[in-house]
CSV table of C-alpha atoms in Angstrom, one decimal:
chain,number,residue,atom,x,y,z
D,182,MET,CA,-32.1,23.5,0.4
D,183,ILE,CA,-30.7,21.0,2.9
D,184,THR,CA,-33.3,19.9,5.7
D,185,THR,CA,-32.7,18.7,9.2
D,186,SER,CA,-33.4,15.2,8.6
D,187,GLU,CA,-31.2,15.2,5.5
D,188,ILE,CA,-28.4,16.1,8.0
D,189,LEU,CA,-29.5,13.8,10.4
D,190,GLN,CA,-29.5,10.9,7.8
D,191,THR,CA,-26.0,11.7,6.8
D,192,LEU,CA,-24.6,11.9,10.6
D,193,GLN,CA,-26.3,8.0,11.3
D,194,MET,CA,-24.3,7.1,8.2
D,195,ILE,CA,-20.9,8.3,9.1
D,196,ASP,CA,-21.3,7.4,12.9
D,197,HIS,CA,-22.8,3.9,12.5
D,198,GLN,CA,-22.7,2.8,8.8
D,199,LYS,CA,-18.8,3.6,7.7
D,200,LEU,CA,-19.7,6.3,5.1
D,201,ASP,CA,-16.3,8.0,4.4
D,202,VAL,CA,-14.7,10.0,1.8
D,203,ARG,CA,-12.0,7.7,0.7
D,204,THR,CA,-9.6,10.3,-0.7
D,205,ILE,CA,-9.2,13.7,-1.5
D,206,THR,CA,-6.4,13.4,-4.4
D,207,MET,CA,-4.4,16.4,-6.1
D,208,GLY,CA,-3.4,15.7,-9.5
D,209,ILE,CA,-0.6,17.5,-10.7
D,210,SER,CA,0.9,18.4,-14.0
D,211,LEU,CA,4.8,17.8,-14.3
D,212,PHE,CA,5.5,19.0,-18.0
D,213,SER,CA,6.6,22.2,-16.9
D,214,CYS,CA,9.3,20.3,-15.4
D,215,VAL,CA,11.0,18.6,-18.4
D,216,THR,CA,14.7,18.8,-19.0
D,217,ASP,CA,17.1,16.9,-20.3
D,218,ASP,CA,19.3,17.0,-16.8
D,219,GLU,CA,18.5,14.3,-14.6
D,220,ASN,CA,19.2,16.1,-11.5
D,221,ALA,CA,17.4,19.5,-12.4
D,222,LEU,CA,14.4,17.2,-13.3
D,223,CYS,CA,14.3,15.3,-10.0
D,224,THR,CA,14.6,19.0,-8.2
D,225,ARG,CA,11.9,20.5,-10.4
D,226,ILE,CA,9.1,17.7,-9.8
D,227,TYR,CA,10.2,18.0,-6.1
D,228,ASP,CA,9.9,21.4,-5.8
D,229,LEU,CA,6.7,21.5,-7.8
D,230,ILE,CA,4.8,19.0,-6.0
D,231,THR,CA,5.9,20.1,-2.6
D,232,ARG,CA,4.7,23.3,-3.4
D,233,ARG,CA,1.4,22.3,-5.1
D,234,ALA,CA,0.6,20.1,-2.4
D,235,GLU,CA,2.0,21.9,0.7
D,236,ASN,CA,-1.3,22.3,2.3
D,237,LEU,CA,-3.3,19.1,1.2
D,238,VAL,CA,-2.9,17.0,4.3
D,239,LYS,CA,-3.6,19.9,6.6
D,240,VAL,CA,-6.7,21.0,4.6
D,241,GLY,CA,-7.9,17.6,4.7
D,242,ARG,CA,-7.6,17.3,7.9
D,243,ALA,CA,-9.2,20.5,8.5
D,244,ILE,CA,-12.4,19.5,6.5
D,245,GLU,CA,-12.4,16.5,8.1
D,246,SER,CA,-12.7,18.3,11.9
D,247,GLU,CA,-15.2,21.0,10.9
D,248,PHE,CA,-17.5,18.7,8.8
D,249,GLY,CA,-17.2,15.7,10.6
D,250,VAL,CA,-16.6,13.8,7.7
D,251,PRO,CA,-14.1,11.0,7.8
D,252,ILE,CA,-11.2,11.6,4.9
D,253,VAL,CA,-9.1,8.2,4.7
D,254,ASN,CA,-6.4,9.3,2.5
D,255,LYS,CA,-5.0,12.2,0.9
D,256,ARG,CA,-2.9,11.4,-2.1
D,257,ILE,CA,-1.1,12.7,-5.1
D,258,ALA,CA,-1.4,12.0,-8.7
D,259,VAL,CA,0.9,13.1,-11.5
D,260,THR,CA,1.7,13.3,-15.3
D,261,PRO,CA,2.5,9.8,-16.2
D,262,ILE,CA,6.2,9.8,-15.6
D,263,ALA,CA,7.3,8.3,-19.1
D,264,LEU,CA,6.1,11.5,-20.8
D,265,VAL,CA,8.3,13.6,-18.9
D,266,THR,CA,11.6,11.2,-18.7
D,267,GLY,CA,12.2,10.7,-22.6
D,268,ALA,CA,15.3,12.4,-22.2
D,269,ILE,CA,16.8,10.7,-19.1
D,270,LYS,CA,18.5,7.2,-18.9
D,271,ASN,CA,17.4,6.3,-15.4
D,272,PRO,CA,13.7,6.9,-14.2
D,273,VAL,CA,14.2,5.4,-10.6
D,274,ARG,CA,15.8,8.7,-9.9
D,275,VAL,CA,12.3,10.2,-10.3
D,276,ALA,CA,10.7,7.5,-8.6
D,277,ARG,CA,12.9,8.3,-5.7
D,278,ALA,CA,12.2,12.1,-5.8
D,279,LEU,CA,8.5,11.2,-6.0
D,280,ASP,CA,8.9,9.3,-2.9
D,281,LYS,CA,10.7,12.0,-1.2
D,282,ALA,CA,7.9,14.4,-2.3
D,283,ALA,CA,5.5,12.4,-1.0
D,284,LYS,CA,7.0,12.2,2.6
D,285,GLU,CA,7.6,15.9,2.9
D,286,THR,CA,3.8,16.8,2.2
D,287,GLY,CA,2.4,13.8,4.5
D,288,VAL,CA,0.2,12.1,2.0
D,289,ASP,CA,-0.5,8.4,2.0
D,290,PHE,CA,0.4,7.6,-1.6
D,291,ILE,CA,1.8,9.4,-4.8
D,292,GLY,CA,0.4,7.9,-8.0
D,293,GLY,CA,1.8,8.3,-11.7
D,294,TYR,CA,4.8,6.2,-12.1
D,295,SER,CA,3.2,5.3,-15.5
D,296,ALA,CA,3.1,5.1,-19.0
D,297,LEU,CA,0.3,4.4,-21.9
D,298,VAL,CA,1.5,2.2,-24.4
D,299,GLN,CA,-1.9,0.5,-25.6
D,300,LYS,CA,-0.4,1.2,-29.0
D,301,GLY,CA,3.1,1.0,-28.9
D,302,MET,CA,6.1,2.0,-26.6
D,303,THR,CA,9.0,4.6,-26.7
D,304,ALA,CA,12.1,4.2,-25.4
D,305,ALA,CA,10.8,5.7,-22.5
D,306,ASP,CA,8.1,3.7,-21.8
D,307,ARG,CA,10.1,0.9,-22.2
D,308,ARG,CA,12.9,2.0,-19.6
D,309,LEU,CA,10.1,3.2,-17.3
D,310,ILE,CA,8.1,-0.3,-17.2
D,311,GLU,CA,11.6,-2.2,-17.1
D,312,SER,CA,12.4,-0.1,-14.0
D,313,ILE,CA,9.2,-1.1,-12.0
D,314,PRO,CA,10.3,-3.5,-9.9
D,315,GLN,CA,13.2,-1.7,-8.5
D,316,ALA,CA,11.2,1.5,-8.3
D,317,LEU,CA,8.7,-0.3,-6.0
D,318,THR,CA,11.0,-2.0,-4.0
D,319,GLU,CA,12.9,1.5,-3.4
D,320,THR,CA,10.0,3.4,-2.4
D,321,ASP,CA,7.6,3.4,0.1
D,322,PHE,CA,4.6,5.5,-0.8
D,323,MET,CA,5.0,5.6,-4.8
D,324,CYS,CA,2.4,4.0,-7.1
D,325,SER,CA,2.9,2.5,-10.6
D,326,SER,CA,0.1,2.0,-13.5
D,327,ILE,CA,0.6,0.9,-17.2
D,328,ASN,CA,-2.1,1.0,-19.8
D,329,VAL,CA,-1.5,-1.9,-22.2
D,330,GLY,CA,-4.6,-1.3,-24.2
D,331,SER,CA,-7.9,0.6,-25.4
D,332,THR,CA,-11.1,0.1,-27.1
D,333,ARG,CA,-9.6,2.8,-29.8
D,334,ALA,CA,-6.2,1.1,-30.0
D,335,GLY,CA,-6.8,-2.7,-29.3
D,336,ILE,CA,-4.3,-4.6,-27.1
D,337,ASN,CA,-0.1,-3.8,-27.1
D,338,MET,CA,0.6,-7.8,-26.3
D,339,ASP,CA,4.3,-6.8,-26.3
D,340,ALA,CA,3.8,-4.6,-23.2
D,341,VAL,CA,1.3,-7.6,-21.9
D,342,ARG,CA,4.1,-9.7,-22.2
D,343,LEU,CA,6.7,-7.3,-20.3
D,344,MET,CA,4.0,-6.8,-18.0
D,345,GLY,CA,4.1,-10.4,-16.5
D,346,GLN,CA,7.7,-10.4,-16.1
D,347,VAL,CA,7.4,-6.9,-14.4
D,348,VAL,CA,4.8,-8.5,-12.1
D,349,LYS,CA,6.9,-11.2,-11.3
D,350,GLN,CA,10.0,-9.7,-10.5
D,351,THR,CA,8.1,-6.9,-8.0
D,352,ALA,CA,6.9,-9.7,-6.3
D,353,ALA,CA,10.2,-11.5,-5.8
D,354,ASN,CA,11.7,-8.3,-5.0
D,355,THR,CA,9.6,-8.0,-2.5
D,356,ALA,CA,9.2,-11.3,-1.2
D,357,ASP,CA,9.9,-10.6,2.5
D,358,ARG,CA,6.9,-8.6,2.5
D,359,ALA,CA,4.5,-11.1,0.7
D,360,GLY,CA,5.1,-9.5,-2.7
D,361,LEU,CA,3.5,-6.3,-1.3
D,362,GLY,CA,5.2,-4.3,-4.2
D,363,CYS,CA,2.5,-5.3,-6.5
D,364,ALA,CA,0.2,-4.4,-4.4
D,365,LYS,CA,0.9,-0.7,-5.4
D,366,LEU,CA,1.1,-1.8,-9.4
D,367,VAL,CA,-1.7,-2.1,-11.9
D,368,VAL,CA,-2.3,-2.8,-15.4
D,369,PHE,CA,-4.9,-1.1,-17.2
D,370,CYS,CA,-6.8,-1.3,-20.3
D,371,ASN,CA,-9.0,2.1,-21.1
D,372,ALA,CA,-7.5,4.0,-18.1
D,373,VAL,CA,-8.9,7.2,-17.5
D,374,GLU,CA,-7.3,10.4,-16.9
D,375,ASP,CA,-8.9,11.7,-13.5
D,376,ASN,CA,-8.9,8.4,-11.5
D,377,PRO,CA,-8.2,9.4,-7.8
D,378,PHE,CA,-7.9,5.8,-6.6
D,379,MET,CA,-4.8,4.2,-6.1
D,380,ALA,CA,-2.9,2.1,-7.4
D,381,GLY,CA,-4.0,3.7,-10.8
D,382,ALA,CA,-4.2,7.0,-10.2
D,383,PHE,CA,-2.2,10.0,-12.9
D,384,HIS,CA,-2.7,13.2,-13.7
D,385,GLY,CA,-4.0,12.8,-17.6
D,386,PRO,CA,-2.0,14.8,-20.3
D,387,GLY,CA,-5.4,16.5,-21.0
D,388,GLU,CA,-5.6,17.7,-17.7
D,389,GLY,CA,-4.5,21.1,-16.5
D,390,ASP,CA,-1.7,22.2,-14.6
D,391,CYS,CA,-3.5,21.0,-11.1
D,392,ALA,CA,-7.0,19.5,-9.7
D,393,VAL,CA,-8.3,18.1,-6.8
D,394,SER,CA,-10.8,15.3,-7.2
D,395,VAL,CA,-12.8,13.1,-4.2
D,396,GLY,CA,-13.3,9.4,-4.0
D,397,VAL,CA,-16.4,8.5,-2.0
D,398,SER,CA,-17.4,5.4,-0.8
D,399,GLY,CA,-19.7,3.7,1.5
D,400,PRO,CA,-20.7,0.4,0.9
D,401,GLY,CA,-21.7,-0.1,4.7
D,402,VAL,CA,-24.7,2.6,4.0
D,403,VAL,CA,-25.9,0.8,0.5
D,404,LYS,CA,-26.2,-2.6,2.6
D,405,VAL,CA,-28.1,-1.0,5.4
D,406,ALA,CA,-30.6,0.7,3.0
D,407,LEU,CA,-31.5,-2.6,1.2
D,408,GLU,CA,-32.3,-3.9,4.7
D,409,SER,CA,-35.4,-2.0,4.4
D,410,VAL,CA,-36.6,-3.8,1.1
D,411,LYS,CA,-35.9,-7.1,1.9
D,412,GLY,CA,-38.2,-9.8,-0.5
D,413,ARG,CA,-39.0,-6.6,-2.4
D,414,PRO,CA,-38.8,-6.6,-6.4
D,415,PHE,CA,-35.3,-5.3,-8.2
D,416,ASP,CA,-37.1,-2.3,-9.3
D,417,GLU,CA,-37.5,-1.2,-5.6
D,418,VAL,CA,-33.7,-2.2,-5.0
D,419,ALA,CA,-32.7,-0.4,-7.6
D,420,GLU,CA,-34.4,2.9,-6.5
D,421,THR,CA,-33.0,2.6,-3.0
D,422,ILE,CA,-29.6,2.1,-4.0
D,423,LYS,CA,-30.0,5.4,-6.5
D,424,ARG,CA,-31.4,7.1,-3.5
D,425,THR,CA,-28.6,6.2,-1.1
D,426,ALA,CA,-25.9,6.8,-3.8
D,427,PHE,CA,-27.0,10.4,-4.1
D,428,HIS,CA,-26.8,11.1,-0.6
D,429,ILE,CA,-23.3,9.5,-0.2
D,430,THR,CA,-22.1,11.4,-3.3
D,431,ARG,CA,-23.6,14.8,-2.0
D,432,VAL,CA,-20.8,14.6,0.7
D,433,GLY,CA,-18.5,14.2,-1.7
D,434,GLN,CA,-19.6,17.3,-3.3
D,435,LEU,CA,-19.2,19.3,-0.3
D,436,VAL,CA,-15.5,18.1,0.6
D,437,ALA,CA,-14.6,18.3,-3.0
D,438,LEU,CA,-15.7,22.0,-3.2
D,439,GLU,CA,-14.6,22.8,-0.1
D,440,ALA,CA,-10.8,21.5,-0.6
D,441,SER,CA,-11.0,23.4,-3.9
D,442,LYS,CA,-11.5,26.5,-2.4
D,443,ARG,CA,-9.1,26.1,0.5
D,444,LEU,CA,-6.4,24.6,-1.6
D,445,ASN,CA,-7.0,27.3,-4.3
D,446,VAL,CA,-7.2,24.8,-6.9
D,447,PRO,CA,-9.9,23.9,-9.4
D,448,PHE,CA,-12.1,21.1,-8.6
D,449,GLY,CA,-11.8,17.9,-10.9
D,450,ILE,CA,-14.4,15.3,-10.2
D,451,VAL,CA,-16.1,13.1,-7.8
D,452,ASP,CA,-15.8,9.4,-8.2
D,453,LEU,CA,-18.9,7.5,-7.5
D,454,SER,CA,-17.1,4.4,-6.5
D,455,LEU,CA,-18.1,1.9,-3.7
D,456,ALA,CA,-14.8,1.3,-2.3
D,457,PRO,CA,-15.0,-1.5,0.6
D,458,THR,CA,-12.3,-2.0,3.5
D,459,PRO,CA,-11.5,-5.2,5.2
D,460,ALA,CA,-13.8,-3.9,8.3
D,461,VAL,CA,-17.0,-5.5,9.3
D,462,GLY,CA,-19.6,-3.7,7.5
D,463,ASP,CA,-18.1,-2.0,4.9
D,464,SER,CA,-18.2,-4.6,2.5
D,465,VAL,CA,-19.6,-4.7,-1.5
D,466,ALA,CA,-19.9,-8.7,-1.3
D,467,ALA,CA,-22.0,-8.0,1.6
D,468,ILE,CA,-24.7,-5.7,-0.6
D,469,LEU,CA,-24.8,-8.6,-3.0
D,470,GLU,CA,-25.8,-11.1,-0.3
D,471,GLU,CA,-28.4,-8.6,1.0
D,472,MET,CA,-29.7,-8.7,-2.3
D,473,GLY,CA,-30.5,-12.5,-1.6
D,474,LEU,CA,-27.3,-14.8,-2.7
D,475,GLU,CA,-26.2,-17.1,0.0
D,476,VAL,CA,-22.7,-16.1,-0.6
D,477,CYS,CA,-21.1,-13.9,-3.1
D,478,GLY,CA,-19.7,-15.6,-6.1
D,479,THR,CA,-22.8,-18.1,-6.7
D,480,HIS,CA,-24.9,-17.7,-9.3
D,481,GLY,CA,-26.7,-14.9,-9.8
D,482,THR,CA,-23.5,-12.7,-8.5
D,483,THR,CA,-22.9,-10.9,-11.9
D,484,ALA,CA,-26.5,-9.5,-12.5
D,485,ALA,CA,-26.5,-8.5,-8.7
D,486,LEU,CA,-23.2,-6.6,-9.4
D,487,ALA,CA,-24.6,-5.0,-12.4
D,488,LEU,CA,-27.6,-3.8,-10.8
D,489,LEU,CA,-25.6,-2.4,-8.2
D,490,ASN,CA,-23.1,-0.7,-10.4
D,491,ASP,CA,-25.6,0.9,-12.7
D,492,ALA,CA,-27.9,2.2,-9.8
D,493,VAL,CA,-24.8,4.1,-7.9
D,494,LYS,CA,-23.9,5.6,-11.2
D,495,LYS,CA,-27.8,7.0,-11.8
D,496,GLY,CA,-27.9,7.9,-8.5
D,497,GLY,CA,-25.0,9.7,-7.8
D,498,VAL,CA,-24.5,11.2,-11.0
D,499,MET,CA,-26.9,14.0,-10.2
D,500,ALA,CA,-25.6,14.8,-7.1
D,501,SER,CA,-22.0,16.2,-8.5
D,502,SER,CA,-21.7,18.9,-11.1
D,503,HIS,CA,-18.7,16.7,-12.3
D,504,VAL,CA,-18.5,12.8,-12.0
D,505,GLY,CA,-15.6,11.0,-13.3
D,506,GLY,CA,-12.9,8.6,-12.4
D,507,LEU,CA,-13.9,5.2,-12.4
D,508,SER,CA,-17.2,5.5,-10.8
D,509,GLY,CA,-19.0,2.2,-9.9
D,510,ALA,CA,-18.7,-0.8,-7.3
D,511,PHE,CA,-15.0,-1.9,-6.9
D,512,ILE,CA,-14.4,-5.8,-6.0
D,513,PRO,CA,-10.9,-6.0,-4.4
D,514,VAL,CA,-11.1,-9.0,-2.8
D,515,SER,CA,-8.1,-8.4,-0.1
D,516,GLU,CA,-9.7,-5.1,0.9
D,517,ASP,CA,-13.4,-6.5,1.5
D,518,ILE,CA,-14.3,-9.2,4.2
D,519,GLY,CA,-17.0,-10.4,2.6
D,520,MET,CA,-15.2,-11.2,-0.6
D,521,ILE,CA,-12.2,-12.8,1.6
D,522,GLN,CA,-14.9,-14.9,3.0
D,523,ALA,CA,-16.4,-16.2,-0.2
D,524,ALA,CA,-12.8,-16.8,-1.5
D,525,GLU,CA,-12.0,-18.5,1.4
D,526,ARG,CA,-15.1,-20.8,1.1
D,527,GLY,CA,-14.5,-21.7,-2.5
D,528,ALA,CA,-17.3,-19.5,-3.8
D,529,LEU,CA,-15.4,-16.6,-5.4
D,530,THR,CA,-12.9,-17.7,-7.9
D,531,LEU,CA,-10.7,-16.1,-10.4
D,532,GLU,CA,-13.4,-17.5,-13.4
D,533,LYS,CA,-15.9,-15.6,-11.4
D,534,LEU,CA,-14.1,-12.6,-10.4
D,535,GLU,CA,-13.7,-12.3,-14.3
D,536,ALA,CA,-17.1,-12.6,-15.1
D,537,MET,CA,-18.1,-9.9,-12.4
D,538,THR,CA,-15.4,-7.4,-14.1
D,539,CYS,CA,-17.4,-7.1,-17.3
D,540,VAL,CA,-20.1,-5.2,-15.4
D,541,CYS,CA,-18.1,-3.7,-12.3
D,542,SER,CA,-16.2,-0.4,-11.7
D,543,VAL,CA,-12.7,-2.0,-12.5
D,544,GLY,CA,-11.4,-5.6,-12.6
D,545,LEU,CA,-9.1,-8.2,-11.2
D,546,ASP,CA,-8.1,-6.4,-8.0
D,547,MET,CA,-5.5,-7.2,-5.1
D,548,ILE,CA,-5.7,-11.1,-6.1
D,549,ALA,CA,-3.4,-13.3,-4.4
D,550,ILE,CA,-2.2,-16.3,-6.4
D,551,PRO,CA,0.5,-18.8,-5.9
D,552,GLY,CA,4.2,-17.9,-5.9
D,553,ASP,CA,4.9,-20.0,-8.6
D,554,THR,CA,2.5,-18.8,-11.1
D,555,THR,CA,4.7,-18.2,-14.3
D,556,ALA,CA,5.2,-14.7,-15.6
D,557,GLU,CA,3.3,-15.9,-18.8
D,558,THR,CA,0.2,-17.0,-16.9
D,559,ILE,CA,-0.1,-13.4,-15.5
D,560,SER,CA,0.6,-12.0,-18.8
D,561,ALA,CA,-2.5,-14.0,-20.0
D,562,ILE,CA,-5.0,-13.3,-17.1
D,563,ILE,CA,-3.8,-9.3,-17.9
D,564,ALA,CA,-4.6,-10.2,-21.6
D,565,ASP,CA,-8.0,-11.7,-20.8
D,566,GLU,CA,-9.2,-8.9,-18.7
D,567,ALA,CA,-7.5,-6.6,-21.1
D,568,ALA,CA,-10.1,-8.0,-23.9
D,569,ILE,CA,-13.1,-7.6,-21.7
D,570,GLY,CA,-12.6,-3.8,-21.6
D,571,MET,CA,-11.8,-3.4,-25.0
D,572,VAL,CA,-14.6,-5.2,-26.4
D,573,ASN,CA,-17.0,-3.5,-23.6
D,574,ASN,CA,-15.6,0.1,-24.3
D,575,LYS,CA,-14.9,0.0,-20.4
D,576,THR,CA,-12.0,0.2,-17.8
D,577,THR,CA,-10.5,-2.8,-16.6
D,578,ALA,CA,-7.4,-3.7,-14.7
D,579,VAL,CA,-5.4,-6.2,-13.1
D,580,ARG,CA,-3.4,-6.0,-9.5
D,581,VAL,CA,-2.5,-9.5,-9.0
D,582,ILE,CA,0.1,-10.5,-6.1
D,583,PRO,CA,2.1,-13.9,-6.8
D,584,ALA,CA,2.8,-14.0,-3.3
D,585,PRO,CA,6.2,-15.6,-3.2
D,586,GLY,CA,6.4,-19.1,-1.5
D,587,THR,CA,2.7,-19.7,-0.8
D,588,LYS,CA,0.4,-22.2,-2.4
D,589,VAL,CA,-3.5,-22.7,-3.1
D,590,GLY,CA,-5.0,-22.3,0.7
D,591,ASP,CA,-2.4,-20.4,1.9
D,592,SER,CA,-3.3,-16.6,3.2
D,593,VAL,CA,-1.2,-13.3,2.9
D,594,GLU,CA,-1.5,-10.8,5.1
D,595,PHE,CA,-0.9,-7.2,4.1
D,596,GLY,CA,-2.4,-4.7,6.5
D,597,GLY,CA,-4.1,-2.1,7.1
D,598,LEU,CA,-6.5,-0.9,4.1
D,599,LEU,CA,-4.8,-3.6,2.0
D,600,GLY,CA,-6.4,-6.2,4.3
D,601,ARG,CA,-5.4,-10.1,3.7
D,602,ALA,CA,-5.8,-12.6,0.6
D,603,PRO,CA,-6.5,-15.8,0.2
D,604,VAL,CA,-4.3,-17.3,-2.5
D,605,ILE,CA,-7.0,-18.6,-5.1
D,606,PRO,CA,-5.8,-21.1,-7.9
D,607,VAL,CA,-5.0,-20.3,-11.6
D,608,LYS,CA,-5.3,-22.7,-14.4
D,609,GLU,CA,-2.5,-25.2,-14.7
D,610,TYR,CA,-2.4,-25.1,-18.4
D,611,SER,CA,0.2,-22.7,-20.3
D,612,ALA,CA,-0.5,-19.9,-22.6
D,613,ALA,CA,3.2,-19.4,-23.1
D,614,GLU,CA,3.2,-19.8,-26.7
D,615,PHE,CA,0.2,-17.6,-26.8
D,616,ILE,CA,1.8,-14.8,-25.3
D,617,HIS,CA,5.3,-15.1,-26.8
D,618,ARG,CA,3.6,-14.2,-30.1
D,619,GLY,CA,3.7,-10.4,-29.2
D,620,GLY,CA,2.5,-7.8,-31.6
D,621,ARG,CA,-0.8,-6.0,-31.0
D,622,ILE,CA,-4.5,-7.7,-30.9
D,623,PRO,CA,-6.9,-5.3,-33.3
D,624,ALA,CA,-9.1,-3.0,-31.8
D,625,PRO,CA,-13.0,-4.0,-32.1
D,626,LEU,CA,-14.7,-3.0,-35.3
D,627,HIS,CA,-17.2,-0.8,-33.3
D,628,SER,CA,-14.0,1.0,-32.2
D,629,LEU,CA,-14.7,3.0,-35.9
D,630,ARG,CA,-17.0,5.6,-34.8
D,631,ASN,CA,-15.7,8.9,-36.4
């Protein structure tokens, strides 16, 4: 039974501590649309999405108004497009259909211009990957993701090499917007099938015809809660975060069940991730600093983040009937005011961020690097991050923006939730020979679990 004090506590979180439901995401299977006729495929995809998600935005706004819970984004995720375009030659036409459907339904983003190539690439996979720069240039609301590795399969280094080139070309194609196209492109290892967060959301082949999932967020709530245990042992810090995560997740569960009922779509999952924004008071970095770090990125940051990530999961898992997605703490540099400030001070480097990804929810996220960074260096960054994911049996990802014309020390403005990013240095030494070997890095021994 929900008590009056719990209701008042939740209202306090919403009104003063920036608690929100970051996204309601409807996942839609496109397998029923498959045909070898390009025109028919695009029409079927558009019609299915607009029919399924016709009321998504309206329902989201109604729940937001009636329950008083901010719902920041309404999104759609679809079947990885490479799985439904095997018989057609121009996947960009499907990208345009997806973008048109997103505009018609009024959602903020649509994800799923994706391919799963952890073990190898089909002709359809390669066509989609090579089309990404054009697709992201010609669309406004569409996001793309590629899974290049897994603990079970190893790392597809041919795909890693290709993705370095794709990121570089996407940045060049959107140079007039500081390489913004790269903000809608993420490269995964161990991608999950039920992630409601962009840019990596897709509706996995193991999912049903349709599902609605929710991603919650509340870094500000956690930060305020920790103020009450200043100077106390880490046991108390962990317990405080767990209790707070429970309250945050209960809000997400409530919204998810209500959206499921009103849309007549099965409830998928609640993603427990703490997703920051550029707003003051909504920062994951601020949580880590509240634990006693002078600035995020100094020694001790990885340990603090490990505690935070674990406690969020332990507290949240009891509050929802179905937990999934990525679930943990995000560290997107441009979207977190504390991360931005730490990077500007030089405390937060690419190497430290890579270490932090070993214990957090995803990986190297929304990081601006110099515009003259080579495709091979980008591929090497992807390979390093994929190796962390593969060996540690966790999801890792890379979303970097080689902002054209920028150098270390510059700042790139993206606006809105994407924020701004200080351009941070990469290693000046080449990994080109390493990347051009190609082939596949074998899966680790502990992948053999059968």
